[in-house]
mmCIF file of C-alpha atoms in Angstrom:
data_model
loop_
_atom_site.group_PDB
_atom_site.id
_atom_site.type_symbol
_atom_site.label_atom_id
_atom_site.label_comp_id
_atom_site.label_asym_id
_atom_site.label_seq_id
_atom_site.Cartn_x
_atom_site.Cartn_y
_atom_site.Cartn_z
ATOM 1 C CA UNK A 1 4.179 -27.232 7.109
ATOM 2 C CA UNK A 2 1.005 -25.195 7.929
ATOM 3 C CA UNK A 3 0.535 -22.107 5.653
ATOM 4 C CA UNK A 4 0.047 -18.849 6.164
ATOM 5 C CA UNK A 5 -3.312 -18.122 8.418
ATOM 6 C CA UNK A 6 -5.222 -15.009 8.685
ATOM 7 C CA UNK A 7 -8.053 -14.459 11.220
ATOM 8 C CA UNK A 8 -10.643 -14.071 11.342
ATOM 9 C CA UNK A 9 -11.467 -15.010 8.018
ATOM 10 C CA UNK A 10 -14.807 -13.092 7.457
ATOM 11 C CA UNK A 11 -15.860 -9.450 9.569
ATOM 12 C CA UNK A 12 -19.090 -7.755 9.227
ATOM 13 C CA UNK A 13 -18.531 -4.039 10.841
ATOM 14 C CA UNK A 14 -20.041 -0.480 10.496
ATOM 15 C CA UNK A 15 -18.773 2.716 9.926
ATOM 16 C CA UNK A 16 -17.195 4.540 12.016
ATOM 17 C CA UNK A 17 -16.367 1.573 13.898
ATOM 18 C CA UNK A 18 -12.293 -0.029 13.936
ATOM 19 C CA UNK A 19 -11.354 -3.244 12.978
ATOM 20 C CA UNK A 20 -7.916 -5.225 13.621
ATOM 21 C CA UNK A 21 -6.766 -8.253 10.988
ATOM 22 C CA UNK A 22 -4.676 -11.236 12.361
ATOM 23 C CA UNK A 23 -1.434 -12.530 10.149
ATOM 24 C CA UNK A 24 0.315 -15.522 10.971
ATOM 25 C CA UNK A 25 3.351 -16.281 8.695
ATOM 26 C CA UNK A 26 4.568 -19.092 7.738
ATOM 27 C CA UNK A 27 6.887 -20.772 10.307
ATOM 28 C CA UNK A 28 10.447 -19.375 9.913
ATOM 29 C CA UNK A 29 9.273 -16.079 7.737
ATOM 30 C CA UNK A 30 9.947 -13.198 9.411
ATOM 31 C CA UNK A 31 8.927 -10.734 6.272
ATOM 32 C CA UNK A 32 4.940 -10.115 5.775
ATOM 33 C CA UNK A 33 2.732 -8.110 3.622
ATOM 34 C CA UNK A 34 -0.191 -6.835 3.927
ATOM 35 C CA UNK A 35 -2.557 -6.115 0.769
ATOM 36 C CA UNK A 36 -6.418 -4.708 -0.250
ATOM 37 C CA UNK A 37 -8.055 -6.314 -2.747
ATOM 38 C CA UNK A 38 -11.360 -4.944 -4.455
ATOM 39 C CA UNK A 39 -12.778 -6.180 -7.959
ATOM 40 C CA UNK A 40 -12.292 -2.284 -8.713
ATOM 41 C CA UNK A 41 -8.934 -1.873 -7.823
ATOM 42 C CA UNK A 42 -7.391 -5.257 -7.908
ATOM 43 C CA UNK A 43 -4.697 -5.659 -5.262
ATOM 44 C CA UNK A 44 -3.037 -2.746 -3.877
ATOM 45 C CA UNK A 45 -0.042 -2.778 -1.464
ATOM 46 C CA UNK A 46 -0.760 -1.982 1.980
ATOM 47 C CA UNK A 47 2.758 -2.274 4.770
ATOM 48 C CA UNK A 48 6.100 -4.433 4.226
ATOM 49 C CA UNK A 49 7.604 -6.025 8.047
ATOM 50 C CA UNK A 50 10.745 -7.292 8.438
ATOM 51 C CA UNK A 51 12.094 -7.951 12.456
ATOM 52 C CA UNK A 52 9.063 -5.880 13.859
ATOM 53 C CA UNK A 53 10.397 -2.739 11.293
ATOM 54 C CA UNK A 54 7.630 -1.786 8.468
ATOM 55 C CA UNK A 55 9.842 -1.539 5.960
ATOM 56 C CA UNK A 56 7.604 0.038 3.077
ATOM 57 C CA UNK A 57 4.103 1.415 3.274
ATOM 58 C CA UNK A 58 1.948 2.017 0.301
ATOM 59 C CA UNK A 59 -0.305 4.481 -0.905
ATOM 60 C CA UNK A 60 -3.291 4.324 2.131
ATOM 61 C CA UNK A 61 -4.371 6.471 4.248
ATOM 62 C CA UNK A 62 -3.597 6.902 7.894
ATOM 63 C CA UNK A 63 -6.323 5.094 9.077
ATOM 64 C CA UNK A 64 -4.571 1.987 7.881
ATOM 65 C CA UNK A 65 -1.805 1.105 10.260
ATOM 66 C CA UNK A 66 -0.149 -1.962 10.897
ATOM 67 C CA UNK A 67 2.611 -3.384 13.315
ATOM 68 C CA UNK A 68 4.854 -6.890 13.453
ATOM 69 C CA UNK A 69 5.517 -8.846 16.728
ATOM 70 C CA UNK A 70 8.740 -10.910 17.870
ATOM 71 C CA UNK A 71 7.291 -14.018 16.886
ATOM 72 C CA UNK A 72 6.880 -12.333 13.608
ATOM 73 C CA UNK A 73 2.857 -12.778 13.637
ATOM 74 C CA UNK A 74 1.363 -9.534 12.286
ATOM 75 C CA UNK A 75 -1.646 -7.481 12.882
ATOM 76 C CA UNK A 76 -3.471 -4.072 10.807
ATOM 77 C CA UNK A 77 -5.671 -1.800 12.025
ATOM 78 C CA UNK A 78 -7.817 0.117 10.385
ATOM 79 C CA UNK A 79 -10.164 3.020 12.307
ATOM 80 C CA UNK A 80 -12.960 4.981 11.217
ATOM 81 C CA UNK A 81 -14.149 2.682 8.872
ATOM 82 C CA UNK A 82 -15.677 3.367 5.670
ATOM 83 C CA UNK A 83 -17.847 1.551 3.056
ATOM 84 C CA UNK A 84 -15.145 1.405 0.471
ATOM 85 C CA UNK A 85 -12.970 -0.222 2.906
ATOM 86 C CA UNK A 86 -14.995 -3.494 2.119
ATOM 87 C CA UNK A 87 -12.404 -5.508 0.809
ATOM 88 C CA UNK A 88 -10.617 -8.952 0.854
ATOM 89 C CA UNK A 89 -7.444 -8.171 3.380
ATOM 90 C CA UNK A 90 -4.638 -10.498 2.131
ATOM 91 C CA UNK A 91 -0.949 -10.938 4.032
ATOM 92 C CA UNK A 92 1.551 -12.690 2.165
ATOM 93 C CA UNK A 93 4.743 -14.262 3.936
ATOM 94 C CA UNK A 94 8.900 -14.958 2.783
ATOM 95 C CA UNK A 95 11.768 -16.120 4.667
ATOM 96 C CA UNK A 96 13.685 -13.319 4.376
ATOM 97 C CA UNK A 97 13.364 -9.950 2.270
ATOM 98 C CA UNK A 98 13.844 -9.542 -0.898
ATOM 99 C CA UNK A 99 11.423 -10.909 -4.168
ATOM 100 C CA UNK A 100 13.738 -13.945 -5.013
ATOM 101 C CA UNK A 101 12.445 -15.510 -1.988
ATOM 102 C CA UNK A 102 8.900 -17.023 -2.581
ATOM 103 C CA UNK A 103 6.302 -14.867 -1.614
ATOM 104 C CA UNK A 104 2.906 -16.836 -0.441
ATOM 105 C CA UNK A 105 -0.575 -15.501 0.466
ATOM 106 C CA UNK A 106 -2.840 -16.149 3.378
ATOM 107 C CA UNK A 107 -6.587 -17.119 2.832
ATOM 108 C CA UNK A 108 -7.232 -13.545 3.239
ATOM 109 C CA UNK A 109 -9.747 -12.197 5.845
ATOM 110 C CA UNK A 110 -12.936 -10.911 4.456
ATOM 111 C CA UNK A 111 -14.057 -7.229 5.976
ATOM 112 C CA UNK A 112 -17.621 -5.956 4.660
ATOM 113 C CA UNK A 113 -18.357 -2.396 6.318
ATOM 114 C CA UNK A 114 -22.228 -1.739 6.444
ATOM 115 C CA UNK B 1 5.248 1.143 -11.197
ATOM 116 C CA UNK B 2 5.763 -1.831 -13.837
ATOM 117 C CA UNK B 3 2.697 -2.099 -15.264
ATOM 118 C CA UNK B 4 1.532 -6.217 -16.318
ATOM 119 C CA UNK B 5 -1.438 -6.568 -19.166
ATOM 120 C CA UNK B 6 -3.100 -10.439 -19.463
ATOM 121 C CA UNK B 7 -5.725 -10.715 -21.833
ATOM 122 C CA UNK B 8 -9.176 -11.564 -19.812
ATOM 123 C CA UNK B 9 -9.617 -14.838 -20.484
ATOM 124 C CA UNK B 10 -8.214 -17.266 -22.414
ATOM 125 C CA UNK B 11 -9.637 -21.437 -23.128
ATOM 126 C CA UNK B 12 -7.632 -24.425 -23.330
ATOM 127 C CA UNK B 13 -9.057 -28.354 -23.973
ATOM 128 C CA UNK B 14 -7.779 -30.737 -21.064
ATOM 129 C CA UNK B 15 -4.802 -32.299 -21.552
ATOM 130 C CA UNK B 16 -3.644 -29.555 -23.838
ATOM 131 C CA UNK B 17 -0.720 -27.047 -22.564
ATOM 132 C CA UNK B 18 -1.859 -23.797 -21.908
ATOM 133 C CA UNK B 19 -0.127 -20.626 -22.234
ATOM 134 C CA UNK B 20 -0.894 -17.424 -20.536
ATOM 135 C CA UNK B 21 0.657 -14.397 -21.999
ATOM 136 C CA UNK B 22 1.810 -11.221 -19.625
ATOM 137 C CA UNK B 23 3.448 -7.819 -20.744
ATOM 138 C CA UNK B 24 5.749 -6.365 -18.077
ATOM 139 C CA UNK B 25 7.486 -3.495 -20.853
ATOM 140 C CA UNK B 26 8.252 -0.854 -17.699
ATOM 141 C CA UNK B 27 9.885 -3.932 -15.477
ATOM 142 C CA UNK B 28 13.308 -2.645 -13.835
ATOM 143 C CA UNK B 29 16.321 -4.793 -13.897
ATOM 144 C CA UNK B 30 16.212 -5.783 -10.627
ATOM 145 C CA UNK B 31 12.182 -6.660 -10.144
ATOM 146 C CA UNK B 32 11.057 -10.528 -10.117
ATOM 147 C CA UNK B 33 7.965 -11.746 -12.328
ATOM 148 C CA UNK B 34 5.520 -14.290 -9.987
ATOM 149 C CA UNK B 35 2.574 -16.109 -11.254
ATOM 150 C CA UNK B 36 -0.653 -16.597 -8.784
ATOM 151 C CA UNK B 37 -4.104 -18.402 -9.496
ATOM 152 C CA UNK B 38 -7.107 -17.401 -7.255
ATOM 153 C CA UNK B 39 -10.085 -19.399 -7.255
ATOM 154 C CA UNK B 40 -12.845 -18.132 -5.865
ATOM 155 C CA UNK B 41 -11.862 -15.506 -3.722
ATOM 156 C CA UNK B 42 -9.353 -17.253 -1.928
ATOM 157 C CA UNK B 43 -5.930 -16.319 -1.376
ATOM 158 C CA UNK B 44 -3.586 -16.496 -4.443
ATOM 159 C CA UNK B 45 -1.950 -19.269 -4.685
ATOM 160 C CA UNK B 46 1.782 -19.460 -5.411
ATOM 161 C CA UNK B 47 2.788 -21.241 -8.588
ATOM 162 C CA UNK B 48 6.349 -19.727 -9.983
ATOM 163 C CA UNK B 49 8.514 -16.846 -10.259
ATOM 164 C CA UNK B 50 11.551 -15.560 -11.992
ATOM 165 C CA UNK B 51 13.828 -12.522 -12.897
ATOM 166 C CA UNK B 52 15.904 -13.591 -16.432
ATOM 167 C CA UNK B 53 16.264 -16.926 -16.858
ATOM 168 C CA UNK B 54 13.628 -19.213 -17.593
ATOM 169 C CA UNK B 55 11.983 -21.855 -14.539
ATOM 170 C CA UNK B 56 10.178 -24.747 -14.003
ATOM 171 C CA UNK B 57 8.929 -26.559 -11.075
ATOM 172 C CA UNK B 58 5.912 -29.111 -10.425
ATOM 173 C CA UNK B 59 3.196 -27.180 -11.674
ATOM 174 C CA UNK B 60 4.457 -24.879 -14.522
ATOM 175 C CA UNK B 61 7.355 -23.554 -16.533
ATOM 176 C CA UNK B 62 8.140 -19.665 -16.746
ATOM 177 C CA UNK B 63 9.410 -18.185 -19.980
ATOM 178 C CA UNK B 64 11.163 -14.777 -19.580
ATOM 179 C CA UNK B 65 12.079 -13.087 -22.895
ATOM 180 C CA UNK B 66 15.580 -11.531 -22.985
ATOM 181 C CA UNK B 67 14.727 -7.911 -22.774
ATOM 182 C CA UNK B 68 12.175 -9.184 -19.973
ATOM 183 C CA UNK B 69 9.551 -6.958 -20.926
ATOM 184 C CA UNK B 70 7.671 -10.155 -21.303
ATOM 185 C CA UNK B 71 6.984 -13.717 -20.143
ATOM 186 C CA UNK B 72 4.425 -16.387 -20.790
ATOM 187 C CA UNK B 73 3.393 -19.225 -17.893
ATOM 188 C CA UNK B 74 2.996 -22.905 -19.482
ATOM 189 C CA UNK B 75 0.732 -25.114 -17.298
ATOM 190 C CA UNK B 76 2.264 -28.490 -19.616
ATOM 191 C CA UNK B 77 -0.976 -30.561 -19.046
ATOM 192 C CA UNK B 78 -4.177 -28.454 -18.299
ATOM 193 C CA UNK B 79 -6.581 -29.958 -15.892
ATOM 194 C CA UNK B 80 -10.400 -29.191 -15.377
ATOM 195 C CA UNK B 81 -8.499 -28.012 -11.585
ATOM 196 C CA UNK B 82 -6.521 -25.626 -13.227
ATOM 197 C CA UNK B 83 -9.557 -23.600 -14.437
ATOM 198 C CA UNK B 84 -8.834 -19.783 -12.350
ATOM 199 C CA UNK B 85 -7.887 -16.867 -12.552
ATOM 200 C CA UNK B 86 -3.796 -16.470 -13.333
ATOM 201 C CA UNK B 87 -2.083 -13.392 -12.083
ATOM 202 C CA UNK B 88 1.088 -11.848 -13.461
ATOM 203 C CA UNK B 89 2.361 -9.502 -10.786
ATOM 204 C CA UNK B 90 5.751 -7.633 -10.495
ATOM 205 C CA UNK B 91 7.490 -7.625 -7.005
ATOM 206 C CA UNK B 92 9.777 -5.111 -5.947
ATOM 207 C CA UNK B 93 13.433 -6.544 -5.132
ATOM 208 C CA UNK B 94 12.265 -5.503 -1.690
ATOM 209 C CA UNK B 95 9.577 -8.374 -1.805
ATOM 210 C CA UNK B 96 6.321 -6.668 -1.784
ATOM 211 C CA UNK B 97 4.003 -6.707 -5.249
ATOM 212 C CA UNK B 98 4.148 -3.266 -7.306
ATOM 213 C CA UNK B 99 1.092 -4.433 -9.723
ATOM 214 C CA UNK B 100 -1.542 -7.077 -9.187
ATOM 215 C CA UNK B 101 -4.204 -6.587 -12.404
ATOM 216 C CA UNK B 102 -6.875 -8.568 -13.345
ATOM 217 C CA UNK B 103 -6.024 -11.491 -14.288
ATOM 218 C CA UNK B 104 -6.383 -13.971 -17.139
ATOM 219 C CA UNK B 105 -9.529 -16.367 -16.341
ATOM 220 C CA UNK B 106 -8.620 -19.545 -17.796
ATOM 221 C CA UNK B 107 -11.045 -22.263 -18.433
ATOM 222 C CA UNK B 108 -10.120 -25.416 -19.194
ATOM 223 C CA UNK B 109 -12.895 -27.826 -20.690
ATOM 224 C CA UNK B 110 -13.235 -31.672 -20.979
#
């Protein structure tokens, strides 16, 4: 069974400019999260989507906005870009809700803001 | 937020079992413990979680201790492969991670 696949895997933008992240889960999940990670801040939490709902949103600004489709594939935006959005952009996938169901991460998309 | 502390970095000879120590003392009764390696920058990759009782599976065995503010991750027979980073991290009972540190680096040599 394929795992979860994020594209596109590396993004080279500059500020000011907007940027949109691809998330497919794996197939069957219908819950995905989105996180940042940065060697300064480790991994922070980003959006929760169950069924096309976000579900929980963490501490980010705005600019960072997200949305889930039917098919449960998942996308984030982020606008206005700024250098300390560089960051690795990770989704993680689970069957259902809930943390006794395996969480697993995508590859994780790259995004370095010039 | 449950806070998880892992020492930096931690060795273990190949063949040996290693043993990665994490600290969870603020976890709430109803938040799950998961285990991750990264190598490399790539996406953390899934290797065991719990919430009391202990677990094992193909690639490593989870100790919980009773009060839970504490667990250790036993890889049984290290493997030049299993040199990464190892992340403790706390999930919410809604599913999403509450704390993702840094990491133990593990090293396993020949």
């Amino acid at each position: 069974k394929a795992g979860v696949t994020q594209t596109p895997r590396y993004l080279i933008k500059t500020r000011g400019q907007q940027v949109t992240l691809s998330c497919s889960p794996i197939s069957g999940h219908r819950s995905v999260s989105w996180y940042q990670q940065t060697p300064g801040q480790g991994l922070q939490f980003l959006f929760e989507y169950f069924s096309e709902t976000q579900r929980n949103k963490g501490n980010f600004p705005g600019r960072f906005s997200g949305r889930q489709f039917s098919n449960s594939r998942s996308e984030m935006n982020v606008s206005t870009l700024e250098l300390g959005d560089s960051a690795l952009y990770l989704c993680a996938s689970s069957l259902v809700v809930g943390a006794e169901n395996e969480q697993f991460f995508g590859p994780g998309t790259r995004l370095t803001v010039l | 937020d449950a806070k998880t502390t892992q020492p930096p970095s931690m060795d273990c000879a190949e063949g040996r079992a290693a043993n990665l120590p994490c600290n969870h003392s603020t976890i709430s009764g109803n938040e799950y413990v998961y285990w991750y390696r990264q190598i490399h920058s790539q996406g953390p990759q899934y290797i065991i979680h719990g919430l009391k009782n202990n677990e094992t599976n193909e690639m490593a065995s989870l100790i919980i201790t009773e009060d839970r503010k504490s667990s250790t991750l036993i890889l049984p027979h290290a493997t030049l492969r299993d040199t990464a980073v190892y992340y403790c991290i706390v999930f919410s009972n809604s599913g999403y991670a509450l704390n993702f540190g840094k990491g133990t680096s593990l090293l396993v040599t020949p």
